[in-house]
mmCIF file of C-alpha atoms in Angstrom:
data_model
loop_
_atom_site.group_PDB
_atom_site.id
_atom_site.type_symbol
_atom_site.label_atom_id
_atom_site.label_comp_id
_atom_site.label_asym_id
_atom_site.label_seq_id
_atom_site.Cartn_x
_atom_site.Cartn_y
_atom_site.Cartn_z
ATOM 1 C CA MET A 1 36.387 16.011 -24.668
ATOM 2 C CA GLN A 2 33.191 14.070 -24.150
ATOM 3 C CA PRO A 3 30.376 14.883 -26.592
ATOM 4 C CA VAL A 4 27.256 16.512 -25.141
ATOM 5 C CA LEU A 5 24.451 13.987 -25.074
ATOM 6 C CA PRO A 6 21.132 15.102 -26.529
ATOM 7 C CA GLU A 7 18.142 15.436 -24.234
ATOM 8 C CA HIS A 8 15.487 12.774 -24.498
ATOM 9 C CA LYS A 9 11.970 12.107 -23.282
ATOM 10 C CA TYR A 10 11.132 9.258 -20.943
ATOM 11 C CA HIS A 11 7.745 7.667 -21.664
ATOM 12 C CA GLN A 12 6.255 6.182 -18.521
ATOM 13 C CA PHE A 13 4.041 3.132 -18.711
ATOM 14 C CA GLY A 14 2.799 0.439 -16.406
ATOM 15 C CA PRO A 15 0.740 0.769 -13.208
ATOM 16 C CA TYR A 16 0.225 4.085 -11.450
ATOM 17 C CA LEU A 17 1.643 3.618 -7.958
ATOM 18 C CA ALA A 18 1.077 6.702 -5.794
ATOM 19 C CA GLU A 19 2.717 7.540 -2.469
ATOM 20 C CA MET A 20 1.414 10.352 -0.256
ATOM 21 C CA PRO A 21 1.373 11.587 3.348
ATOM 22 C CA VAL A 22 -1.803 11.186 5.406
ATOM 23 C CA ASN A 23 -3.142 13.451 8.133
ATOM 24 C CA PRO A 24 -1.602 12.234 11.429
ATOM 25 C CA ASP A 25 -4.863 12.847 13.325
ATOM 26 C CA TYR A 26 -6.737 10.566 10.923
ATOM 27 C CA CYS A 27 -4.031 7.921 11.302
ATOM 28 C CA ALA A 28 -4.184 8.183 15.089
ATOM 29 C CA LYS A 29 -7.966 7.619 15.028
ATOM 30 C CA LEU A 30 -7.540 4.579 12.777
ATOM 31 C CA LEU A 31 -4.882 3.159 15.089
ATOM 32 C CA LYS A 32 -6.932 3.750 18.233
ATOM 33 C CA LEU A 33 -10.013 2.089 16.738
ATOM 34 C CA GLY A 34 -7.954 -0.635 15.079
ATOM 35 C CA LYS A 35 -6.498 -1.799 18.377
ATOM 36 C CA LYS A 36 -10.035 -2.394 19.662
ATOM 37 C CA LEU A 37 -11.283 -4.425 16.700
ATOM 38 C CA LYS A 38 -12.218 -8.067 17.299
ATOM 39 C CA LYS A 39 -13.753 -9.309 14.023
ATOM 40 C CA SER A 40 -11.094 -11.309 12.189
ATOM 41 C CA HIS A 41 -10.628 -10.773 8.455
ATOM 42 C CA ARG A 42 -8.058 -13.540 7.990
ATOM 43 C CA SER A 43 -10.295 -15.886 5.997
ATOM 44 C CA ASN A 44 -10.543 -13.259 3.235
ATOM 45 C CA LEU A 45 -6.824 -12.465 3.047
ATOM 46 C CA ALA A 46 -3.626 -14.071 1.745
ATOM 47 C CA GLY A 47 -1.386 -12.931 4.575
ATOM 48 C CA GLN A 48 0.279 -15.287 7.032
ATOM 49 C CA ILE A 49 -0.557 -12.768 9.756
ATOM 50 C CA HIS A 50 -2.513 -13.779 12.825
ATOM 51 C CA HIS A 51 -4.008 -10.404 13.782
ATOM 52 C CA GLU A 52 -5.978 -8.955 10.855
ATOM 53 C CA TYR A 53 -9.265 -7.260 11.746
ATOM 54 C CA ILE A 54 -11.966 -5.594 9.658
ATOM 55 C CA TYR A 55 -13.040 -1.996 10.237
ATOM 56 C CA PRO A 56 -16.809 -1.323 10.564
ATOM 57 C CA ILE A 57 -16.912 1.222 7.739
ATOM 58 C CA GLU A 58 -20.717 1.010 7.601
ATOM 59 C CA THR A 59 -21.102 2.501 11.081
ATOM 60 C CA GLU A 60 -17.883 4.543 11.295
ATOM 61 C CA GLN A 61 -18.626 6.820 8.361
ATOM 62 C CA TRP A 62 -15.731 9.170 9.161
ATOM 63 C CA ILE A 63 -13.348 6.492 7.886
ATOM 64 C CA PHE A 64 -14.562 6.843 4.286
ATOM 65 C CA ASN A 65 -15.406 10.544 4.484
ATOM 66 C CA ASP A 66 -11.885 11.512 5.564
ATOM 67 C CA PHE A 67 -10.222 9.069 3.162
ATOM 68 C CA GLN A 68 -11.829 10.379 -0.025
ATOM 69 C CA ILE A 69 -9.277 13.171 -0.444
ATOM 70 C CA TYR A 70 -6.548 10.567 -0.931
ATOM 71 C CA ILE A 71 -8.562 8.569 -3.469
ATOM 72 C CA ASN A 72 -9.216 11.809 -5.357
ATOM 73 C CA THR A 73 -5.487 12.542 -5.295
ATOM 74 C CA TRP A 74 -4.762 9.191 -6.966
ATOM 75 C CA ILE A 75 -7.447 9.799 -9.583
ATOM 76 C CA GLU A 76 -6.113 13.263 -10.445
ATOM 77 C CA GLY A 77 -2.591 11.895 -10.722
ATOM 78 C CA TRP A 78 -3.681 9.021 -12.918
ATOM 79 C CA LYS A 79 -5.602 11.365 -15.222
ATOM 80 C CA LYS A 80 -2.354 13.192 -15.987
ATOM 81 C CA PHE A 81 -0.303 9.993 -16.119
ATOM 82 C CA SER A 82 -2.681 8.352 -18.603
ATOM 83 C CA ASN A 83 -3.735 11.526 -20.479
ATOM 84 C CA ARG A 84 -7.391 10.835 -19.693
ATOM 85 C CA PRO A 85 -8.659 14.185 -18.350
ATOM 86 C CA ASN A 86 -12.300 13.077 -18.465
ATOM 87 C CA PHE A 87 -11.801 10.122 -16.127
ATOM 88 C CA ASN A 88 -13.953 10.982 -13.112
ATOM 89 C CA PRO A 89 -15.318 7.736 -11.648
ATOM 90 C CA LYS A 90 -17.613 7.465 -8.686
ATOM 91 C CA TYR A 91 -16.303 5.029 -6.117
ATOM 92 C CA THR A 92 -16.894 3.355 -2.806
ATOM 93 C CA LEU A 93 -14.657 2.011 -0.066
ATOM 94 C CA THR A 94 -15.577 -1.664 0.059
ATOM 95 C CA GLN A 95 -13.251 -2.866 2.842
ATOM 96 C CA MET A 96 -10.613 -1.656 5.255
ATOM 97 C CA TRP A 97 -8.689 -3.777 7.742
ATOM 98 C CA ILE A 98 -5.767 -3.503 10.128
ATOM 99 C CA ASN A 99 -2.689 -5.750 10.034
ATOM 100 C CA ARG A 100 -0.815 -6.217 13.318
ATOM 101 C CA MET A 101 2.245 -8.006 11.952
ATOM 102 C CA LYS A 102 4.655 -9.811 14.288
ATOM 103 C CA ALA A 103 8.042 -11.493 13.889
ATOM 104 C CA LYS A 104 8.214 -14.200 11.191
ATOM 105 C CA GLU A 105 4.819 -13.235 9.732
ATOM 106 C CA TYR A 106 4.567 -12.140 6.115
ATOM 107 C CA ASN A 107 2.282 -11.463 3.183
ATOM 108 C CA PRO A 108 2.970 -13.628 0.091
ATOM 109 C CA ILE A 109 2.742 -12.328 -3.465
ATOM 110 C CA HIS A 110 -0.908 -11.665 -4.218
ATOM 111 C CA VAL A 111 -3.446 -9.331 -5.834
ATOM 112 C CA HIS A 112 -6.807 -8.048 -4.631
ATOM 113 C CA THR A 113 -9.991 -9.123 -6.398
ATOM 114 C CA ASN A 114 -13.479 -7.659 -6.895
ATOM 115 C CA CYS A 115 -12.158 -4.094 -6.690
ATOM 116 C CA ASP A 116 -10.295 -1.531 -8.786
ATOM 117 C CA LEU A 117 -7.833 0.096 -6.386
ATOM 118 C CA SER A 118 -6.114 -1.074 -3.232
ATOM 119 C CA PHE A 119 -3.974 0.667 -0.657
ATOM 120 C CA VAL A 120 -1.676 0.286 2.309
ATOM 121 C CA LEU A 121 -1.227 2.881 5.047
ATOM 122 C CA TRP A 122 1.596 2.419 7.556
ATOM 123 C CA LEU A 123 0.714 3.385 11.134
ATOM 124 C CA GLU A 124 3.463 1.883 13.315
ATOM 125 C CA VAL A 125 6.984 1.209 12.051
ATOM 126 C CA PRO A 126 9.274 -0.092 14.834
ATOM 127 C CA GLN A 127 12.872 1.111 14.729
ATOM 128 C CA ARG A 128 14.163 -2.349 15.636
ATOM 129 C CA MET A 129 12.610 -3.706 12.441
ATOM 130 C CA LEU A 130 14.228 -0.935 10.392
ATOM 131 C CA ASP A 131 17.580 -1.671 12.018
ATOM 132 C CA GLU A 132 17.445 -5.214 10.621
ATOM 133 C CA ALA A 133 18.008 -3.738 7.158
ATOM 134 C CA LYS A 134 21.516 -2.710 8.192
ATOM 135 C CA LYS A 135 22.332 -6.386 8.769
ATOM 136 C CA ASN A 136 20.653 -7.635 5.597
ATOM 137 C CA GLU A 137 23.348 -9.396 3.569
ATOM 138 C CA THR A 138 21.236 -9.953 0.457
ATOM 139 C CA ASN A 139 20.491 -7.595 -2.430
ATOM 140 C CA GLY A 140 16.760 -8.250 -2.167
ATOM 141 C CA ALA A 141 14.045 -6.520 -0.203
ATOM 142 C CA ASN A 142 14.712 -5.630 3.415
ATOM 143 C CA PRO A 143 12.776 -6.977 6.429
ATOM 144 C CA GLY A 144 9.278 -5.522 6.707
ATOM 145 C CA GLU A 145 9.369 -3.862 3.288
ATOM 146 C CA THR A 146 6.393 -3.792 0.920
ATOM 147 C CA CYS A 147 7.289 -4.940 -2.592
ATOM 148 C CA PHE A 148 5.398 -4.365 -5.841
ATOM 149 C CA LEU A 149 6.007 -6.522 -8.911
ATOM 150 C CA TYR A 150 4.987 -5.833 -12.496
ATOM 151 C CA GLY A 151 5.677 -7.517 -15.830
ATOM 152 C CA GLU A 152 8.214 -10.080 -16.948
ATOM 153 C CA GLU A 153 11.796 -9.954 -15.734
ATOM 154 C CA LYS A 154 13.987 -8.224 -18.340
ATOM 155 C CA TRP A 155 17.367 -6.506 -18.134
ATOM 156 C CA SER A 156 15.890 -3.369 -19.702
ATOM 157 C CA ALA A 157 12.876 -3.058 -17.395
ATOM 158 C CA VAL A 158 12.311 -2.272 -13.748
ATOM 159 C CA THR A 159 9.945 -4.990 -12.583
ATOM 160 C CA GLU A 160 10.151 -4.547 -8.795
ATOM 161 C CA LYS A 161 9.748 -1.604 -6.437
ATOM 162 C CA HIS A 162 10.603 -1.970 -2.737
ATOM 163 C CA PHE A 163 9.317 0.490 -0.132
ATOM 164 C CA THR A 164 10.457 0.853 3.442
ATOM 165 C CA PRO A 165 7.404 1.615 5.612
ATOM 166 C CA GLN A 166 7.056 5.198 6.812
ATOM 167 C CA VAL A 167 4.591 6.238 9.488
ATOM 168 C CA ASN A 168 1.455 8.004 8.183
ATOM 169 C CA THR A 169 2.370 7.248 4.567
ATOM 170 C CA LEU A 170 -0.106 5.836 2.060
ATOM 171 C CA MET A 171 0.402 3.819 -1.129
ATOM 172 C CA ILE A 172 -2.534 3.552 -3.565
ATOM 173 C CA PHE A 173 -2.264 1.209 -6.541
ATOM 174 C CA PRO A 174 -4.315 -0.819 -9.049
ATOM 175 C CA ALA A 175 -5.778 -3.808 -7.244
ATOM 176 C CA ASP A 176 -4.313 -6.290 -9.723
ATOM 177 C CA LEU A 177 -0.732 -5.105 -9.145
ATOM 178 C CA ARG A 178 1.146 -7.973 -7.502
ATOM 179 C CA HIS A 179 2.620 -7.160 -4.116
ATOM 180 C CA GLN A 180 4.009 -8.752 -0.973
ATOM 181 C CA VAL A 181 5.342 -7.879 2.486
ATOM 182 C CA MET A 182 8.631 -9.330 3.704
ATOM 183 C CA HIS A 183 8.926 -10.912 7.146
ATOM 184 C CA PHE A 184 11.136 -9.568 9.921
ATOM 185 C CA ASN A 185 12.695 -11.172 13.004
ATOM 186 C CA SER A 186 12.504 -8.524 15.714
ATOM 187 C CA LYS A 187 9.975 -9.037 18.504
ATOM 188 C CA VAL A 188 7.959 -5.938 17.629
ATOM 189 C CA ILE A 189 4.654 -5.125 15.919
ATOM 190 C CA ARG A 190 4.458 -3.516 12.476
ATOM 191 C CA THR A 191 0.993 -1.998 12.048
ATOM 192 C CA SER A 192 -0.610 -1.123 8.735
ATOM 193 C CA VAL A 193 -4.066 -0.550 7.357
ATOM 194 C CA ALA A 194 -5.119 -1.909 3.975
ATOM 195 C CA GLY A 195 -8.278 -1.764 1.934
ATOM 196 C CA ASN A 196 -10.078 -1.829 -1.374
ATOM 197 C CA ILE A 197 -11.882 0.708 -3.534
ATOM 198 C CA LYS A 198 -14.402 -0.096 -6.246
ATOM 199 C CA PHE A 199 -15.548 2.159 -9.071
ATOM 200 C CA VAL A 200 -19.347 2.292 -9.283
#
């Protein structure tokens, strides 16, 4: 007879990486506007992605107004995670841009600077790209996945998290958390929105 193992507590530490659904109507508005954008943001980004365009958040105030609920959700979650109930920062959305990612394009490992939080919101996730995962013969990240990396590689630690894109799903994370996006081969477009938040 196997002995009954005692219960134990698991103490979380590391970055607070939050995943949450986003209002589909808000996502649809971002996608509609994003497909009309012309001002390239490539020179400010690490991605090897040809079509990356900046949103005019100064004139389209609904973008920030409707996004605040998700920033507040991250803050409330982090307050519990870190046991800092009095953490109530003011913040601003400094940048938001759209990524229209095509076959063979990718985002190398990088962090975001001059901000405190960053995010990615998936708007279009082609099924053909997802189907590539079924043919992936490696044990690494699948085509089109977003990967987060933290800390030194150790057998006793989880240092990577891989996420398959899901439509109208948002990830908010500390801006200095290393991350990357894997390339895919299908002739489709994977559309996401990314941006930065600064505490003021």
